[in-house]
Tab-separated table of C-alpha atoms and ligand atoms in Angstrom:
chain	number	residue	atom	x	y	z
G	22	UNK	CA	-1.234	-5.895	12.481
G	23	UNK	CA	-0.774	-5.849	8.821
G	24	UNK	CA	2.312	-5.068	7.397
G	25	UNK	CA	3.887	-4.113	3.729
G	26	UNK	CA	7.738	-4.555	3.529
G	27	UNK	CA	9.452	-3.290	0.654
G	28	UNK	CA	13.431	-2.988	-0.277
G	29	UNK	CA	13.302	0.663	-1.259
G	30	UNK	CA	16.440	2.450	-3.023
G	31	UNK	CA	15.288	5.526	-1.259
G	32	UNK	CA	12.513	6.391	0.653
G	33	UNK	CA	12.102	10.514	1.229
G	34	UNK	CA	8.939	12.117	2.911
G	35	UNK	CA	7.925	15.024	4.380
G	36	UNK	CA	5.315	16.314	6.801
G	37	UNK	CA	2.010	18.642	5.000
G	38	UNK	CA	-1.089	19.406	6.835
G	39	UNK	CA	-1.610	18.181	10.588
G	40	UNK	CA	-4.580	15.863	11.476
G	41	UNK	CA	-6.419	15.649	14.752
G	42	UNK	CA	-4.724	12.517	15.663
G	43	UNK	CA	-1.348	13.845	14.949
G	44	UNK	CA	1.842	13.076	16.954
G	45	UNK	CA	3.787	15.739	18.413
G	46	UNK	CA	7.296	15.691	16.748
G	47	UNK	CA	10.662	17.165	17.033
G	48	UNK	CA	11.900	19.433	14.156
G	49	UNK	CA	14.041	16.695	12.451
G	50	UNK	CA	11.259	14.317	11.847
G	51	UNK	CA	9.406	16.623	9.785
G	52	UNK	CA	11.032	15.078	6.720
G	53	UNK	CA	13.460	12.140	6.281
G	54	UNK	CA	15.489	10.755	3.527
G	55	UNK	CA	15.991	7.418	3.431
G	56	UNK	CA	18.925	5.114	1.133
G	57	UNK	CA	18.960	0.870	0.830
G	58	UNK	CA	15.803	0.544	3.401
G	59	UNK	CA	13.836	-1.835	4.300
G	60	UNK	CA	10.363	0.310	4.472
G	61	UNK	CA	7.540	-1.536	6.982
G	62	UNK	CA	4.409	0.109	6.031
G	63	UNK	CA	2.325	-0.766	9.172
G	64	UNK	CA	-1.419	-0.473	10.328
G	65	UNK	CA	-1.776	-1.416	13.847
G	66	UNK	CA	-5.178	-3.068	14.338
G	67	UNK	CA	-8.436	-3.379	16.605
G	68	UNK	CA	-7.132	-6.722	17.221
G	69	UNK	CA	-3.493	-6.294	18.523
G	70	UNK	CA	-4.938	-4.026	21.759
G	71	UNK	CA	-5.274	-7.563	23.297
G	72	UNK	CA	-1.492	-8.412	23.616
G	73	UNK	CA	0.288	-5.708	22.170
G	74	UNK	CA	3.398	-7.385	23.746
G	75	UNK	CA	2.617	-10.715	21.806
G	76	UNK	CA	2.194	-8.827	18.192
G	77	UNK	CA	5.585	-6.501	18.719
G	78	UNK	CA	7.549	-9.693	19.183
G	79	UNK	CA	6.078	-11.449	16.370
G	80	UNK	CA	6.189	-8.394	14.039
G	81	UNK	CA	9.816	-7.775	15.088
G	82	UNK	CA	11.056	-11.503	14.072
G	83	UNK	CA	9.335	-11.490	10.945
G	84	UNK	CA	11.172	-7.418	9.649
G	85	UNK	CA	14.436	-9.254	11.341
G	86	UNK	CA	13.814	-12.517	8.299
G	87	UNK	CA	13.321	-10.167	5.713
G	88	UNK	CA	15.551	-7.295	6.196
G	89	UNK	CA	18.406	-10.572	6.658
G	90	UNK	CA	17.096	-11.782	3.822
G	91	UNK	CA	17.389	-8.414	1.069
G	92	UNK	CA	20.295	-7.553	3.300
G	93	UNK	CA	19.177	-3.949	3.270
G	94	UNK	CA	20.880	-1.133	5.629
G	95	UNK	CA	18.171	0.401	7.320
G	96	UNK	CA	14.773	-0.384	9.045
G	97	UNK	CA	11.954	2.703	8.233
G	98	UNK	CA	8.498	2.686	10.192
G	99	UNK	CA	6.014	4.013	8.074
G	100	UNK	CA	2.485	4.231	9.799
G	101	UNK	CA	-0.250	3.243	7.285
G	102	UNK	CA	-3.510	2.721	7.984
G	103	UNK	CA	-5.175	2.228	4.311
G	104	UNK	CA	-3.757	-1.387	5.221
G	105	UNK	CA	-6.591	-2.588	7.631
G	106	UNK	CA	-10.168	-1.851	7.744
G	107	UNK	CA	-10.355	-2.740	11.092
G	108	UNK	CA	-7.754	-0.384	13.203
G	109	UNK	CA	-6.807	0.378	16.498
G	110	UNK	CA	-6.945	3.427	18.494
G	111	UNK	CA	-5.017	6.302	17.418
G	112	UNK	CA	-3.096	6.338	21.374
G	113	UNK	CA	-2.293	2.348	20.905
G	114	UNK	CA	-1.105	2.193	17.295
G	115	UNK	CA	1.220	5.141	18.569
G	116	UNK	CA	2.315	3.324	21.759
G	117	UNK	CA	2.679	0.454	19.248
G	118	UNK	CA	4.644	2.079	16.386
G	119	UNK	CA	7.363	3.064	18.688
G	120	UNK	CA	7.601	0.157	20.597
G	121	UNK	CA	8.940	-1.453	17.523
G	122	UNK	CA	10.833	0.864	16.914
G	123	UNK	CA	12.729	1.075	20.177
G	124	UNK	CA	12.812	-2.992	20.222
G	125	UNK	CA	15.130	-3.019	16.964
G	126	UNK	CA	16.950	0.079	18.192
G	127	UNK	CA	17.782	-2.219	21.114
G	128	UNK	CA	18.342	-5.372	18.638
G	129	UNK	CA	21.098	-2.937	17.164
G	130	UNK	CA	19.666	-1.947	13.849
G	131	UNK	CA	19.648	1.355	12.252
G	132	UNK	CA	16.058	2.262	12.633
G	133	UNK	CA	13.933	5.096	11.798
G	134	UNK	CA	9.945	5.832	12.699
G	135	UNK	CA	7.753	8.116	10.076
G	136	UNK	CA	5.443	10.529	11.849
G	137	UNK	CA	1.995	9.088	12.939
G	138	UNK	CA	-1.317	11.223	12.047
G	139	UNK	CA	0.164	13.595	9.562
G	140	UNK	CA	-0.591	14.147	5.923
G	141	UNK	CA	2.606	13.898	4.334
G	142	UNK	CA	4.431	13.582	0.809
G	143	UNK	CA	6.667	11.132	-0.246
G	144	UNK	CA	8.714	9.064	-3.139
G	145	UNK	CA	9.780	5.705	-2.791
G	146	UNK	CA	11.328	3.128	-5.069
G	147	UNK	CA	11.182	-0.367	-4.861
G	148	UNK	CA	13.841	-2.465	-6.708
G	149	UNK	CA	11.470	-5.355	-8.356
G	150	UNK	CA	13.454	-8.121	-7.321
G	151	UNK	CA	10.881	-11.322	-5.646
G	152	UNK	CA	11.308	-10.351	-2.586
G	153	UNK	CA	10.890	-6.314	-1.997
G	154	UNK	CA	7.118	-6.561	-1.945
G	155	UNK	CA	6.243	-8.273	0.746
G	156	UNK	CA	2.711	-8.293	3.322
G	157	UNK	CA	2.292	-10.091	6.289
G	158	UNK	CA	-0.994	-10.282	8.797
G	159	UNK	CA	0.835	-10.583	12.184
G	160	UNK	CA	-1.092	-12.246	15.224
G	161	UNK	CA	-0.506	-12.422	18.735
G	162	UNK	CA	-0.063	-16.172	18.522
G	163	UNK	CA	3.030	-17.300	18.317
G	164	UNK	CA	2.609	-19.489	14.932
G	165	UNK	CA	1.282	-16.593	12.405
G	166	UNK	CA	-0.822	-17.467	9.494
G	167	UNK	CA	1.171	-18.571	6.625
G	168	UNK	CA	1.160	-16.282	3.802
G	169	UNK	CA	-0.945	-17.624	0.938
G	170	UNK	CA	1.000	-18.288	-2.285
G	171	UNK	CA	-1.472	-16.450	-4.194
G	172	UNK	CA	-1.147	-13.444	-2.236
G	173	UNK	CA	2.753	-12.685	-2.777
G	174	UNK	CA	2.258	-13.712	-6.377
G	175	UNK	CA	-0.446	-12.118	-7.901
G	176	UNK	CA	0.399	-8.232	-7.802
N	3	UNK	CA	-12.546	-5.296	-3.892
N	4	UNK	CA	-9.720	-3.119	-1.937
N	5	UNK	CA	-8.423	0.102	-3.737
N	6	UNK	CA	-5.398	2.321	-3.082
N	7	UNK	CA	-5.673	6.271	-4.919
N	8	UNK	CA	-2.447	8.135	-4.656
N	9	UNK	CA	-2.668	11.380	-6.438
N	10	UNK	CA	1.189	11.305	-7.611
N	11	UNK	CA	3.337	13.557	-9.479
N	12	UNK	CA	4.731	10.704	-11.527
N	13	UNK	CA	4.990	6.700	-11.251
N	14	UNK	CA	7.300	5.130	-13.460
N	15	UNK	CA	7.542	0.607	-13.258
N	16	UNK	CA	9.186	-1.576	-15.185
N	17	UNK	CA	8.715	-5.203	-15.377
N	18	UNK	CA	10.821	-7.767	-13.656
N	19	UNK	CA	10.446	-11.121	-13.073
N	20	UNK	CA	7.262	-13.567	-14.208
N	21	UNK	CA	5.184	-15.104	-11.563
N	22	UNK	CA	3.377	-18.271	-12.899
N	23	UNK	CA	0.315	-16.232	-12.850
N	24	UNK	CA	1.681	-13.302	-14.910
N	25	UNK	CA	-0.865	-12.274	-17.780
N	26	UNK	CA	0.895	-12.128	-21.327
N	27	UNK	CA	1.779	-8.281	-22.720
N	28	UNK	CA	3.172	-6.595	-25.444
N	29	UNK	CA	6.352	-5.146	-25.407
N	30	UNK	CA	4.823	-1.715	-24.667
N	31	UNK	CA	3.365	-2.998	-21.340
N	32	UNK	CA	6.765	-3.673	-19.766
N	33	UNK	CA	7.697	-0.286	-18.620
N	34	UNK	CA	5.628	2.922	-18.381
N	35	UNK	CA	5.936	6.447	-17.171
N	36	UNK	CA	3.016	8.532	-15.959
N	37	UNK	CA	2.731	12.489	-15.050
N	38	UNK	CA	-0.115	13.712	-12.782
N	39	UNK	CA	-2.038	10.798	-12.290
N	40	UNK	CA	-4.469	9.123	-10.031
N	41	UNK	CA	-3.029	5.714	-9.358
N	42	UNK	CA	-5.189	3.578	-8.241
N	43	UNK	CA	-3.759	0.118	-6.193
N	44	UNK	CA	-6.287	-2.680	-6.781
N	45	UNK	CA	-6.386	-5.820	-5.274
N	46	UNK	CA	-9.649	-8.238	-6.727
N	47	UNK	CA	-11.066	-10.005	-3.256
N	48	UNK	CA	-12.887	-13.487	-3.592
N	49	UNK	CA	-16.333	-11.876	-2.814
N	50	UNK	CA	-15.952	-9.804	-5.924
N	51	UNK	CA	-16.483	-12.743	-8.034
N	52	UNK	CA	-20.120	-13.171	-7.150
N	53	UNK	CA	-21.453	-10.004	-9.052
N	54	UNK	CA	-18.417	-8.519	-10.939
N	55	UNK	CA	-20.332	-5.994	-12.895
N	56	UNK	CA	-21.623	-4.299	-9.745
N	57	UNK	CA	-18.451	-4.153	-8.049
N	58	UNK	CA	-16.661	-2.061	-11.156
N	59	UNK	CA	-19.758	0.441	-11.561
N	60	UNK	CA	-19.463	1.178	-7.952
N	61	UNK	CA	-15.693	1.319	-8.513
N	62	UNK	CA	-15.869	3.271	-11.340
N	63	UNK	CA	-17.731	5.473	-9.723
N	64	UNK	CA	-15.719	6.029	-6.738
N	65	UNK	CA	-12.861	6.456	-8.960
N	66	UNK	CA	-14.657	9.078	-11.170
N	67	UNK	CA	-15.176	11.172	-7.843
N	68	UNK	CA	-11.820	11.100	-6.785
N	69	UNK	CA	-10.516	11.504	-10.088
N	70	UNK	CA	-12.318	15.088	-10.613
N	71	UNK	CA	-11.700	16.269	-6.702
N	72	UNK	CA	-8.075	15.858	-7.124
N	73	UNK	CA	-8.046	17.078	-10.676
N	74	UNK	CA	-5.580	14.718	-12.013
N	75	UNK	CA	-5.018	14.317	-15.642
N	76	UNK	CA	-5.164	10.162	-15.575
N	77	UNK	CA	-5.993	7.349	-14.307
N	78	UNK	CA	-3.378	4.231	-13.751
N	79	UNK	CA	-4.835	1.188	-12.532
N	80	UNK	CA	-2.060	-0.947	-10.651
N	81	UNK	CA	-2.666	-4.419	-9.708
N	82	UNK	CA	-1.933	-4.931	-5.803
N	83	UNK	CA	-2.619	-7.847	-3.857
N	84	UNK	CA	-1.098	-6.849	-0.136
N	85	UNK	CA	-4.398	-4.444	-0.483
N	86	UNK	CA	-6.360	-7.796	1.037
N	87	UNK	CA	-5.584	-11.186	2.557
N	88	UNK	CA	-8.869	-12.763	0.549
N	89	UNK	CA	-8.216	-12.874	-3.126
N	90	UNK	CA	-10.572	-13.782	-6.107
N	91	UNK	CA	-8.631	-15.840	-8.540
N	92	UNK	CA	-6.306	-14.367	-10.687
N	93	UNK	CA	-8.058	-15.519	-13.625
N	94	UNK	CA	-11.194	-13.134	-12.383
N	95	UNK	CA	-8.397	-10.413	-11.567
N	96	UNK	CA	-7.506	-10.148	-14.898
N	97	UNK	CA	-10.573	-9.879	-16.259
N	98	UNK	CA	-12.191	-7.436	-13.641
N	99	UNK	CA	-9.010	-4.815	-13.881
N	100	UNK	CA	-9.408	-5.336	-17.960
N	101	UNK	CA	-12.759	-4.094	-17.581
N	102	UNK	CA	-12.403	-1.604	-14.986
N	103	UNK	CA	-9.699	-0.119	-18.103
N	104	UNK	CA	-12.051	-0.429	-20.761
N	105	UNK	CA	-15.239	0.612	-18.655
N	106	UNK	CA	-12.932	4.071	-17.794
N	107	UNK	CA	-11.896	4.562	-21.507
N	108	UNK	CA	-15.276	4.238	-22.977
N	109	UNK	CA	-16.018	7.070	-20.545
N	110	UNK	CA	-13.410	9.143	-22.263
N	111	UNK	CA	-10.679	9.062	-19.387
N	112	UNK	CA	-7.042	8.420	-20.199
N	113	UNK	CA	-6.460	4.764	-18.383
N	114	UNK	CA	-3.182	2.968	-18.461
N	115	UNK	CA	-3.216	-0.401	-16.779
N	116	UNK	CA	-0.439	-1.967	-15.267
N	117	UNK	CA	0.644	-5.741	-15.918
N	118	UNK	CA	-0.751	-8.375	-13.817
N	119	UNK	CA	1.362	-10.998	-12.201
N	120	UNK	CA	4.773	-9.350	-12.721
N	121	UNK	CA	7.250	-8.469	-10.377
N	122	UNK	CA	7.993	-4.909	-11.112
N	123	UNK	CA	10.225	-2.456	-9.617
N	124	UNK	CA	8.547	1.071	-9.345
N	125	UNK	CA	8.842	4.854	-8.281
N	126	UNK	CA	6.354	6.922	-6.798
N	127	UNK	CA	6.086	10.447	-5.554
N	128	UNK	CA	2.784	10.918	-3.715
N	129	UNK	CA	1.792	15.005	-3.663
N	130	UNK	CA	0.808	14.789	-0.219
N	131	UNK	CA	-2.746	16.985	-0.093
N	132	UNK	CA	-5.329	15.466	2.260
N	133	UNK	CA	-6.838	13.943	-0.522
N	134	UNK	CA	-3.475	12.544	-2.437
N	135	UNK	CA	-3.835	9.451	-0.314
N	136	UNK	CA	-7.144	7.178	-0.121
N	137	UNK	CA	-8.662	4.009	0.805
N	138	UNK	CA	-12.030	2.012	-0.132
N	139	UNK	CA	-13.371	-1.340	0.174
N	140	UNK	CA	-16.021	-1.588	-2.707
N	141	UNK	CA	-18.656	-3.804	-2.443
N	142	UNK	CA	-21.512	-5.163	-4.893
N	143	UNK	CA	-24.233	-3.544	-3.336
N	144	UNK	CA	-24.738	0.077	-4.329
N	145	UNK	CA	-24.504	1.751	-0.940
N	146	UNK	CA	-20.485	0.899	0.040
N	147	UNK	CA	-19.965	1.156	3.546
N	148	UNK	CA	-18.463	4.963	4.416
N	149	UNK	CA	-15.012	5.301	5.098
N	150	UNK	CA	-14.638	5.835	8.747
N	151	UNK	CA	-12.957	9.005	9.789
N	152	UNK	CA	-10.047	7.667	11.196
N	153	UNK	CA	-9.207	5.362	8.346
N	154	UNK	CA	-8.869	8.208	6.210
N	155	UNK	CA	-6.671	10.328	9.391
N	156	UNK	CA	-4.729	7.522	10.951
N	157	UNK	CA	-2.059	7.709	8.348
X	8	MG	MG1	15.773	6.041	15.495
């Protein structure tokens, strides 16, 4: 799984144009408006269909560290595959996306999930400070790879 | 090389914080506001740096192609390293988004190129067509691997 985390003022989509992977959603999730979010742009890959189980527990803990860390108000899933080159299944990165989503749910934060397999529009802004850009490759092992220096620095 | 196009109604950054890697700019760099624009989210990977020149033809190219299908009326390239987990150095960074800029200007496209190294905090506001949101990996050789289907869909 690779992830993107950034501290967003706002985050605000909404759902265009269908693709054949699409998930079928409810009325209210076809567009949100997000304030003070922590927004977890996520690609679920090839990889994590091993030990899905393993990967959602290591992904949660490391959103937990930095959404404690920015002290934002709200957790937003945002499905993105142009992070990986090597994904998953459509019908496991959906089983995946909200798995993590009901795991912080149950952790007690305020959480919402961005509809999988759609074409949509959106505006974000991220507030600049060090840490609101953040990636992370998540593993199934319990000791993930340490972020390179070089990779949270040069952007 | 790893590259992000959003076809966006605007993106507007402004410089925060230095990283120790940050390439020096004139005041003019620091912030910048673009209309209708093809943004394109570069990160420079370590296998880049064996034939540079061939990796930003092949980039410019795939740019160029984009650029006209969308119809946008510029091009903003916009340094991104969570795009890959293997970097080049940021020296060769520098100098391959420089000349991805200059190589795009001398073809008679309006290019703005974002600092290097910065934090920056930034807004975005992605139109949301099928094709407002891309992916590539660009490689040296002059045949890039083909996007697979559900790269593009999986979003
Ligand atoms: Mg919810």
């Amino acid at each position: 799984m690779r992830i993107l985390l950034i501290h967003a003022d706002y985050l605000k989509y909404n759902v265009r144009d269908k693709t054949s992977i699409a998930e079928d959603i409810p009325e209210k999730m076809m567009e949100g408006s997000f304030k003070e979010s922590l927004v977890v742009f996520t690609a679920i890959e090839k990889e994590d269909e091993t030990n899905p189980e393993a990967v959602i527990k290591n992904a949660i803990k490391e959103i937990k560290e930095v959404f404690n860390k920015v002290k934002a108000e709200k957790i937003v899933i945002y499905p993105y595959a142009h992070l990986s080159s090597s994904l998953s299944s459509p019908e496991m990165a959906k089983k995946i996306l909200k798995s993590m989503e009901t795991a912080l749910e149950n952790e007690g934060f305020n959480v919402s999930r961005v509809p999988f397999g759609w074409y949509k529009a959106f505006k974000i802004s991220c507030k600049g400070h060090p840490l609101s850009e953040l990636s992370r490759t998540i593993k199934a092992e319990p000791k993930r790879e340490k972020i390179a220096k070089e990779e949270i620095e040069s952007k």
